[in-house]
Coordinates of C-alpha atoms in Angstrom, one line a residue:
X1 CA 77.4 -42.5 41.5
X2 CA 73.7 -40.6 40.7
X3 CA 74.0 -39.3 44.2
X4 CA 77.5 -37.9 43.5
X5 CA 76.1 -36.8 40.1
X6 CA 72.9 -35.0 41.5
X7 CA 75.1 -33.5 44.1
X8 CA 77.7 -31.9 41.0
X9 CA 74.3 -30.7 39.5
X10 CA 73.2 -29.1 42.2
X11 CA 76.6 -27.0 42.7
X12 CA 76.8 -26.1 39.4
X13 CA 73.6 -24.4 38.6
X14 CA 73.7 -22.7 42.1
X15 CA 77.2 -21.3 41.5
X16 CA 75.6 -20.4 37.9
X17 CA 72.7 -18.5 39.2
X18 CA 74.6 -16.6 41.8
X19 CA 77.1 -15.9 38.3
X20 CA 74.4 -14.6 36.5
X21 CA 72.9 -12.5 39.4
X22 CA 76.1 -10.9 39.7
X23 CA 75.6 -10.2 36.3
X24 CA 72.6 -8.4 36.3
X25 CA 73.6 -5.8 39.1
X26 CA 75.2 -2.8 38.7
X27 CA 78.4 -1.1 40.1
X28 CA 75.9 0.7 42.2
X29 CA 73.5 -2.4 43.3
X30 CA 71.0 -1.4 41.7
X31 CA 69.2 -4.6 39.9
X32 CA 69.4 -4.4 36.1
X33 CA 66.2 -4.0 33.8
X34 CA 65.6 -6.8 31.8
X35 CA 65.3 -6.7 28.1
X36 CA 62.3 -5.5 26.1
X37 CA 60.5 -8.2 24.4
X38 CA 60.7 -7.6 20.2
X39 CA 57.8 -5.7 18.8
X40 CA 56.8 -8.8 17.2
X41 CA 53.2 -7.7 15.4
X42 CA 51.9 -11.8 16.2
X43 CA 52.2 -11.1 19.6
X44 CA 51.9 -6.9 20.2
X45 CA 49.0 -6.3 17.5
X46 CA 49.0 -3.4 15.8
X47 CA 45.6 -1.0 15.4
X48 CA 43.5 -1.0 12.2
X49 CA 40.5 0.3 12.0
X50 CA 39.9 1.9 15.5
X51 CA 40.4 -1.5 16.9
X52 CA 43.5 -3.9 18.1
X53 CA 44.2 -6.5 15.3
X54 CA 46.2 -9.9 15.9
X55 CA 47.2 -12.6 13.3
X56 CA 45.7 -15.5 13.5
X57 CA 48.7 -17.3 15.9
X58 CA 46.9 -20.6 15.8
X59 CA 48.1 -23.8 13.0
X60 CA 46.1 -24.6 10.4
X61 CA 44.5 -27.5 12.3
X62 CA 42.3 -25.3 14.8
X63 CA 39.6 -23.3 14.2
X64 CA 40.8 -19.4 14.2
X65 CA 40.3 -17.5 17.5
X66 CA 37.6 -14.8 17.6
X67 CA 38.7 -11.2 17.3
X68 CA 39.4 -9.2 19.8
X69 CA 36.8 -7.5 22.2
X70 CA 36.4 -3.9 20.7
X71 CA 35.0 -2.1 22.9
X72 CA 33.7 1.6 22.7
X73 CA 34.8 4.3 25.3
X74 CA 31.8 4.7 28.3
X75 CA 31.5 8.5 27.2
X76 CA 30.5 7.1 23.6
X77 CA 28.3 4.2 24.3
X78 CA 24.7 4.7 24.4
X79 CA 23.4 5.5 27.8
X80 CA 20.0 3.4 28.9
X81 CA 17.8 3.5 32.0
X82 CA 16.3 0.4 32.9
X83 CA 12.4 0.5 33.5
X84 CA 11.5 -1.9 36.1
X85 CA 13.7 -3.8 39.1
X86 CA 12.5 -7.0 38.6
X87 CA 14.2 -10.7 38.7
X88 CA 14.8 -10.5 34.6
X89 CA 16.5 -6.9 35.0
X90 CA 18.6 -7.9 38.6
X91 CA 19.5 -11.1 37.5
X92 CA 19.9 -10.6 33.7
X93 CA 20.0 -7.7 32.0
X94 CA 21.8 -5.5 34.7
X95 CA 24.8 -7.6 34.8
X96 CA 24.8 -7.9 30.9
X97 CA 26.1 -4.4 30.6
X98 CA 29.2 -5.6 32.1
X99 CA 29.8 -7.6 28.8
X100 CA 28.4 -4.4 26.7
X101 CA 30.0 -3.1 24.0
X102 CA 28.0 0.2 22.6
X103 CA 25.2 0.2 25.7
X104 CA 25.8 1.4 29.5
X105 CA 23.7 1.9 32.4
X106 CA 23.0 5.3 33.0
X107 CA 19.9 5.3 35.4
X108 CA 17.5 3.2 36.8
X109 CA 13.7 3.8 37.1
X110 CA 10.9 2.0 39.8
X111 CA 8.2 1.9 42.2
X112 CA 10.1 0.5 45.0
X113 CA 12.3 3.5 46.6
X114 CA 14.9 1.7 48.5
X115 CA 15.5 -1.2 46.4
X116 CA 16.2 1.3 43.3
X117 CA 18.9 3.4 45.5
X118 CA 20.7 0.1 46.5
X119 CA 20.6 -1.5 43.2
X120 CA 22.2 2.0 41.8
X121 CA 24.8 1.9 44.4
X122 CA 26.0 -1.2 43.2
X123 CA 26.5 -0.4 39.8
X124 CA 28.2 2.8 40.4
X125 CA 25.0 4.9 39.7
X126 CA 24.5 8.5 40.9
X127 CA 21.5 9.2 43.5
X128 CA 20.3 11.4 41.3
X129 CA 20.2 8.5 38.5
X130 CA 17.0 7.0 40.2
X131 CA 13.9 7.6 38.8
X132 CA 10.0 6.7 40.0
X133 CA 7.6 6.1 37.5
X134 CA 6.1 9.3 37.9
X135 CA 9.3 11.1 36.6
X136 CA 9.2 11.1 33.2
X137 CA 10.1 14.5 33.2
X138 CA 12.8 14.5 35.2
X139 CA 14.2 11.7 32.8
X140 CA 13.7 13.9 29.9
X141 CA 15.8 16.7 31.2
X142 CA 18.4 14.0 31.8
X143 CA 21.1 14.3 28.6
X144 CA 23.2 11.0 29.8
X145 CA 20.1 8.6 28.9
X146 CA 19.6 8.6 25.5
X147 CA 17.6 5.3 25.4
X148 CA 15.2 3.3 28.1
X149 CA 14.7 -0.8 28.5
X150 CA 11.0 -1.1 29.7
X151 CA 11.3 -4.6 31.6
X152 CA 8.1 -3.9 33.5
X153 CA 4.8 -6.0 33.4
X154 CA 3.3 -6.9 30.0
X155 CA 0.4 -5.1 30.9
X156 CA 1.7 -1.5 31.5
X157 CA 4.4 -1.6 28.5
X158 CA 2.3 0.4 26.3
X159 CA 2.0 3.3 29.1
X160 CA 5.2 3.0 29.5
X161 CA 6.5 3.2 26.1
X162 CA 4.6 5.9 25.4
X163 CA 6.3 8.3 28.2
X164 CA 9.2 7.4 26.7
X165 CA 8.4 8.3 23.9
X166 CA 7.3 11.7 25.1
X167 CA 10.4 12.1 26.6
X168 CA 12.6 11.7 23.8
X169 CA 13.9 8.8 24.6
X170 CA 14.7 5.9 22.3
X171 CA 12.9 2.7 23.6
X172 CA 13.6 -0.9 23.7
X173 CA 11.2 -3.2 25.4
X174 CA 10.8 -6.6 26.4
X175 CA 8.5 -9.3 24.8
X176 CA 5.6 -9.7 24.8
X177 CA 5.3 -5.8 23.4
X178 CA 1.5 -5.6 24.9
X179 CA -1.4 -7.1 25.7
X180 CA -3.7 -6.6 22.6
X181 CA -2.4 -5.6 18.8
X182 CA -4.2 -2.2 19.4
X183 CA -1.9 -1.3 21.9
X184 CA 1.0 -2.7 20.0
X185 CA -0.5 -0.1 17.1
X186 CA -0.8 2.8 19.7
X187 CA 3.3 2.4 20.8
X188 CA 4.4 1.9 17.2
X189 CA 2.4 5.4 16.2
X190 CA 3.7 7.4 19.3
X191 CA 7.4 6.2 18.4
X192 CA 7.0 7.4 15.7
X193 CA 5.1 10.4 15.9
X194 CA 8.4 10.8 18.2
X195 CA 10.6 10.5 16.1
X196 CA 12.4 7.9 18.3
X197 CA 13.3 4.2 17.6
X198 CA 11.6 1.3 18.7
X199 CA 12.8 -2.0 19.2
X200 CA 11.0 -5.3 20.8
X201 CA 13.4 -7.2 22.6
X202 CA 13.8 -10.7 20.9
X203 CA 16.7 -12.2 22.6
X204 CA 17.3 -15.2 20.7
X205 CA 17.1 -13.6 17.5
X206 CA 20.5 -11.9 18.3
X207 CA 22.2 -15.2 20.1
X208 CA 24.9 -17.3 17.7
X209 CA 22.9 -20.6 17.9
X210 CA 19.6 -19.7 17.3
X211 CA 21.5 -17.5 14.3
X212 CA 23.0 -20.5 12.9
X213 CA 20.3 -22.2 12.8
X214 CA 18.5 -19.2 10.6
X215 CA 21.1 -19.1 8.5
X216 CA 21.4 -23.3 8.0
X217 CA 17.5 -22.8 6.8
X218 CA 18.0 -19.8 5.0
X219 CA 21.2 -21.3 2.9
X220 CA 19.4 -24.7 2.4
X221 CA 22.8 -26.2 3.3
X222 CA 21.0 -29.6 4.0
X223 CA 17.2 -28.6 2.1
X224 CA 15.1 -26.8 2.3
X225 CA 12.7 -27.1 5.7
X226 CA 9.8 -29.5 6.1
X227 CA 8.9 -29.6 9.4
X228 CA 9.6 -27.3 12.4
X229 CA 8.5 -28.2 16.1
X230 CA 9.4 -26.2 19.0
X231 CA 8.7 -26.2 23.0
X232 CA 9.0 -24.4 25.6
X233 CA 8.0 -25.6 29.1
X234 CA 8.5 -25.0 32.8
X235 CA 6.8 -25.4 36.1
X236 CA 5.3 -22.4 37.9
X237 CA 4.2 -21.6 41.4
X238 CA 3.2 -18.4 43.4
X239 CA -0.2 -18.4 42.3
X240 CA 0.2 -14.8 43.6
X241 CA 2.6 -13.2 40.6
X242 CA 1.9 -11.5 38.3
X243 CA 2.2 -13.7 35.3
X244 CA -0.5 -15.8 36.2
X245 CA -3.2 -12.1 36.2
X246 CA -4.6 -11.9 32.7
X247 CA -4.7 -7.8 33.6
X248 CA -1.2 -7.7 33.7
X249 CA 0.1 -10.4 31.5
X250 CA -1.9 -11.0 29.0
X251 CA -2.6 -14.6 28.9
X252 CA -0.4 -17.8 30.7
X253 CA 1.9 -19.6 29.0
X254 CA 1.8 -18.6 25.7
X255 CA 2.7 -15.0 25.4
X256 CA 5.6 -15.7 28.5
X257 CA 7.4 -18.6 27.0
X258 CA 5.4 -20.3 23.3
X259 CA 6.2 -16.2 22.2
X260 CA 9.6 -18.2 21.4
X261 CA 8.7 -20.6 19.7
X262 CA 6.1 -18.6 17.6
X263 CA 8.6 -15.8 16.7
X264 CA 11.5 -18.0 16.6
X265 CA 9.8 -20.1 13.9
X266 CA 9.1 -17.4 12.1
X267 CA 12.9 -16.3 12.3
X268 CA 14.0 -19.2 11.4
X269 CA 11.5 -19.7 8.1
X270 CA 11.8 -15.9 7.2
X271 CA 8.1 -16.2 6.5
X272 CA 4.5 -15.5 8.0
X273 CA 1.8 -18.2 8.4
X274 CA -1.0 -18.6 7.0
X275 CA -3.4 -20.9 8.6
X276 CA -3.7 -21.3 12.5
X277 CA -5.1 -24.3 14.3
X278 CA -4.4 -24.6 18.4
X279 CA -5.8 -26.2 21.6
X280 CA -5.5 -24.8 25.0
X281 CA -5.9 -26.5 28.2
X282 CA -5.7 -26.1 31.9
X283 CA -6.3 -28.2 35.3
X284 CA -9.6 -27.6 36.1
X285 CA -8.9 -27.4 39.9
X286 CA -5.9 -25.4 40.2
X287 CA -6.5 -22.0 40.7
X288 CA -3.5 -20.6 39.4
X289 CA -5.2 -21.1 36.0
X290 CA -8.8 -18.9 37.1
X291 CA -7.5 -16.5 34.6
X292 CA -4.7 -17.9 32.6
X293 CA -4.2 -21.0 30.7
X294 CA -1.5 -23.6 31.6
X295 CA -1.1 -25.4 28.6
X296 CA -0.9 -24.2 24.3
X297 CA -0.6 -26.6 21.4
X298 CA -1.0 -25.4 18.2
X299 CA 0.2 -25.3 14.4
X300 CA 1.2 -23.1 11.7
X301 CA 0.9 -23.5 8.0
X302 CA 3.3 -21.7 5.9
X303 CA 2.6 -20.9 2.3
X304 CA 5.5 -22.6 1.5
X305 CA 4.4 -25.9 2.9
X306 CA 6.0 -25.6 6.4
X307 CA 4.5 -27.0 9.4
X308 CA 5.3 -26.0 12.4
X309 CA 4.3 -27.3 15.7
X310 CA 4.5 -25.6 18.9
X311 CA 4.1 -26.2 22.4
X312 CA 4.4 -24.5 25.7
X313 CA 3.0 -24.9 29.1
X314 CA 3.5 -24.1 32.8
X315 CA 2.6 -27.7 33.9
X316 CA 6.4 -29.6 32.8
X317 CA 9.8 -30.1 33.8
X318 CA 12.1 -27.6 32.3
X319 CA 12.5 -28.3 28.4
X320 CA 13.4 -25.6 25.9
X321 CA 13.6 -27.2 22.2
X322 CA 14.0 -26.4 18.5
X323 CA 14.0 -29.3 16.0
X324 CA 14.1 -28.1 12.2
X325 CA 13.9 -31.0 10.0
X326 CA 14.8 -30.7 6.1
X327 CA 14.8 -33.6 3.2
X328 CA 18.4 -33.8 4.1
X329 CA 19.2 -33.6 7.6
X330 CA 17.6 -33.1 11.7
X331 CA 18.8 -29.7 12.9
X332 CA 18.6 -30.0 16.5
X333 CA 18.8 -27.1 18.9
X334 CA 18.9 -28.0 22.6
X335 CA 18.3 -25.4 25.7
X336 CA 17.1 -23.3 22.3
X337 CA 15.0 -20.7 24.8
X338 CA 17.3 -20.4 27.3
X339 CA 19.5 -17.8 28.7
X340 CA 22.5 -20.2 28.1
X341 CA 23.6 -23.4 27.3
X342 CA 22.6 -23.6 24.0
X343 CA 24.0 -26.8 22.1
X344 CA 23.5 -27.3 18.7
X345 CA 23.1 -30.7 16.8
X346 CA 23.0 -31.8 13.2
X347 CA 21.6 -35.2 12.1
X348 CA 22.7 -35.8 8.1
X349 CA 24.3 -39.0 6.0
X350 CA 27.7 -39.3 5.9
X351 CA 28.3 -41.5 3.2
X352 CA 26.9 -44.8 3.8
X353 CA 26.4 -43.7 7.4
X354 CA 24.5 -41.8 9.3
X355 CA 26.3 -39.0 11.7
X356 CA 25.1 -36.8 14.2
X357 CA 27.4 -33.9 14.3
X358 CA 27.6 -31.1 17.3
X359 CA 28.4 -27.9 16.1
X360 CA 30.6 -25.6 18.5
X361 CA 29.7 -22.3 19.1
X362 CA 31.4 -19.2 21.2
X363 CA 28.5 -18.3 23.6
X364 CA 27.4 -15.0 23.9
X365 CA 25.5 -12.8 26.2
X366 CA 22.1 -12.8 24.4
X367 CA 21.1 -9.1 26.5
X368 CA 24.6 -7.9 25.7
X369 CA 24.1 -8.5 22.4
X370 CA 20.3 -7.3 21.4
X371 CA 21.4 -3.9 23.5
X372 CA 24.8 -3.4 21.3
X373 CA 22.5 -3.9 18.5
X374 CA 19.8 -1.3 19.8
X375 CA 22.6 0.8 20.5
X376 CA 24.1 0.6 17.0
X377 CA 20.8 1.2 15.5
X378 CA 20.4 4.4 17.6
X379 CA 24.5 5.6 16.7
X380 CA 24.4 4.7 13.0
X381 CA 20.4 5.7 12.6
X382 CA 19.4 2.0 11.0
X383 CA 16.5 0.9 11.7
X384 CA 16.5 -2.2 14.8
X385 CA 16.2 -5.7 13.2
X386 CA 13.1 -6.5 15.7
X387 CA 11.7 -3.6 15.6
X388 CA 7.6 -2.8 17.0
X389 CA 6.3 -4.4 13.9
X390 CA 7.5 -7.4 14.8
X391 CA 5.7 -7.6 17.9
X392 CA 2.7 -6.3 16.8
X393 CA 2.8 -9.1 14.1
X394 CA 3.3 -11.6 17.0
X395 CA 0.6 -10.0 18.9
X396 CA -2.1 -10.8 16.0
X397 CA -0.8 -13.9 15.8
X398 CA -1.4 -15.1 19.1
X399 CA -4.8 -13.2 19.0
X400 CA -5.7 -16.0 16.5
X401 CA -4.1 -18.7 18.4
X402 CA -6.6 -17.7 21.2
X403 CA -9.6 -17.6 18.4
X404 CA -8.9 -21.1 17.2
X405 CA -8.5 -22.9 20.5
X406 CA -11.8 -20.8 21.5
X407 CA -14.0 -22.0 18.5
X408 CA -11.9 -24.7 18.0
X409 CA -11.7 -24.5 14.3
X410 CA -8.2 -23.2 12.2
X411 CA -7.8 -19.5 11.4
X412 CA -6.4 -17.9 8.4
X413 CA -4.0 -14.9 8.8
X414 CA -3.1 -12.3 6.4
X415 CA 0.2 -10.9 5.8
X416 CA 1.9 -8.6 8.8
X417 CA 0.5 -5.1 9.2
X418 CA 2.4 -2.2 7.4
X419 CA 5.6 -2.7 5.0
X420 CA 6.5 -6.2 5.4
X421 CA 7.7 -8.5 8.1
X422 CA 10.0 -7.7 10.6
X423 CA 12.4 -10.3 9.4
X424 CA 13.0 -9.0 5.9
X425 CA 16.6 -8.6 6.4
X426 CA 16.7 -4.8 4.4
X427 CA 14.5 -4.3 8.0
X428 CA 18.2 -4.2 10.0
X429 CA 21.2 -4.7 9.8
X430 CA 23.0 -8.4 11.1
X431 CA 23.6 -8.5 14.7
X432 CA 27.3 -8.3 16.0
X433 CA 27.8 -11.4 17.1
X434 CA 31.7 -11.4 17.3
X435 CA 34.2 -9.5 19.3

């Protein structure tokens, strides 16, 4: 009987569909159009603002979705040529403009010929959009780059920064800004004798979980902040690179990768330092060190009674941290450094129970989003959040990390150079950290 039964079923919805395909066609054959959809706004939109706009379609039980991706047309978006073909711009910040909002690639400048014409030919550039570091002038002429991203060796920023500041151009520029607070001063004074913006490149002050965590200090949601320790560690090799010639870089670990924990403490507290102690140390008998150190330890005193302690060294497994403890809770941030994977943790009593709670984030492009930020700054003429006073303030204070690991003795620092920190938030506006 379920065979004979399966069997009827069959017939019937075959004799139905051919019923209802007969149905559709016209006296001519021709197969009929089906019906528009209703212009239902939950599921068409409608435009506000210069944007799409949907209702939230979700029930009250999730989380609302994130609104949607705004984008500005490529003739409107602020063309940038990127200064320097290295790993960070070919593996990072290249590809970022893909998820770019205000910011597109308009040239591309470097020493090395060939690689700069195949690196524009896969994204779309224009022969005539490469550039050798000998053609400032050439650049300036050039009305589809309105902005440069110097990504080139710490030693050579300031040269660099200055041409492009000669040439018009507005100028954002990877960390660490220089090599010594005087040149920091020099690039900050020909910006703006220039007339031109300038803006350090501070990724993780623009990323939603390093954010959150400013903001869960700032609030005092769970206290007000104690303690802060941070680290930043990773193995190196190639004794040969760059990083690891004081000429060029700077110094070892500590302007590479403890410049994150320095200026991301200071993010987070909204406050300068001011008392330095630190220790330096490298192996003896590895000569990747002859110039360089391996190894930084040291603390910060806040006038408001925050210590913070920070590592960083070439010598460890991979570990990016950023632990802000308060009289009320452990606010953990994992993979805090890195490009991604960021995972945010909060340890606080839950009643009569303790509870670790993992906040969920949407990531974000951290390049993406410090260029659409430049880029807004340089449309709306605000002045960049990180802007060259905020490197030059990290600059001193890394000048005095040096001076107390050298005498071995702590340091006391004054307050940042010219009007205030970098931080105060009247500085720039809040990064666009959504759509």
């Amino acid at each position: 009987m379920a065979d004979d039964d399966t069997r009827l079923s069959r017939r019937t919805l075959l004799a139905a569909g051919s019923a209802l395909a007969g149905a559709a066609i016209g006296g001519n054959g021709a197969q009929a159009a089906p019906p528009a959809p209703p212009a239902v706004p939950a599921d068409t939109g409608a435009v506000q603002g210069g944007r799409v706009m949907f209702p939230n379609w979700r029930g009250s039980g999730d989380r609302p979705p994130a609104p949607t991706p705004a984008p500005q047309p490529p003739g409107q978006r602020v063309g940038y040529c990127v200064v320097g073909l290295g790993r960070l711009s070919l593996d990072e910040i290249l590809p970022a403009f893909g998820e770019a909002k205000r910011s597109r690639l308009a040239a591309v400048m470097s020493g090395s010929p060939d690689k700069a014409k195949l690196v524009a030919r896969q994204y779309g550039l224009p022969d005539d959009a490469v550039y050798g570091y000998d053609e400032w002038d050439r650049l300036k002429a050039n009305p589809e780059v309105q902005a440069v991203y110097v990504v080139t060796p710490n030693g050579v920023h300031r040269d660099n920064v200055l041409a492009a500041a000669s040439a018009g151009k507005q100028v954002l520029c990877e960390k660490p800004m220089a090599v010594s607070s005087q040149e920091c001063r020099d690039m900050i004074a020909a910006c703006a004798k220039a007339n031109v913006k300038l803006m350090i490149a501070y990724r993780c002050q623009y990323e939603p979980h390093n954010r959150a965590v400013i903001r869960l200090a700032r609030t005092g949601e769970f206290g007000k902040p104690k303690l802060i320790q941070a680290f930043n560690g990773q193995t190196t090799g190639l004794p040969e690179q760059w990083r690891l010639r004081k000429a060029l870089s700077g110094g070892g670990s500590l302007p590479d990768i403890g410049l994150y924990c320095l200026n991301t403490t200071r993010a987070v507290l909204g406050e300068e330092p001011d008392q330095i102690q630190a220790q330096i140390h490298s192996p003896p008998d590895d000569p990747k060190y002859r110039e360089v150190e391996e190894t930084v330890s040291f603390t910060m005193r806040f006038p408001s009674g925050v210590i913070a302690q920070c590592q960083s060294s070439y010598g460890v497994y991979e570990a990016r941290s950023l632990t802000l403890h308060t009289s009320n809770a452990s606010i953990d941030l994992q993979n805090a450094f890195a490009y991604q994977g960021q995972r945010l943790f909060v340890g606080h009593r839950d009643g009569k129970n303790a509870a670790r709670d993992e906040r969920i984030l949407s990531p974000k492009n951290q390049f993406a989003l410090e260029m659409d930020h430049f880029s807004r700054c340089v449309q709306e003429n605000l002045r960049p959040r990180t802007p060259g006073e905020e490197g030059l303030q990290d600059q001193v204070l890394m000048e005095a990390i040096y001076e107390s690991a050298r005498t071995s003795a702590p340091v006391k620092v004054g307050p940042p150079e010219g009007a205030g920190s970098g931080l105060d938030v009247t500085r720039g506006p809040e990064p666009e950290e959504a759509g």
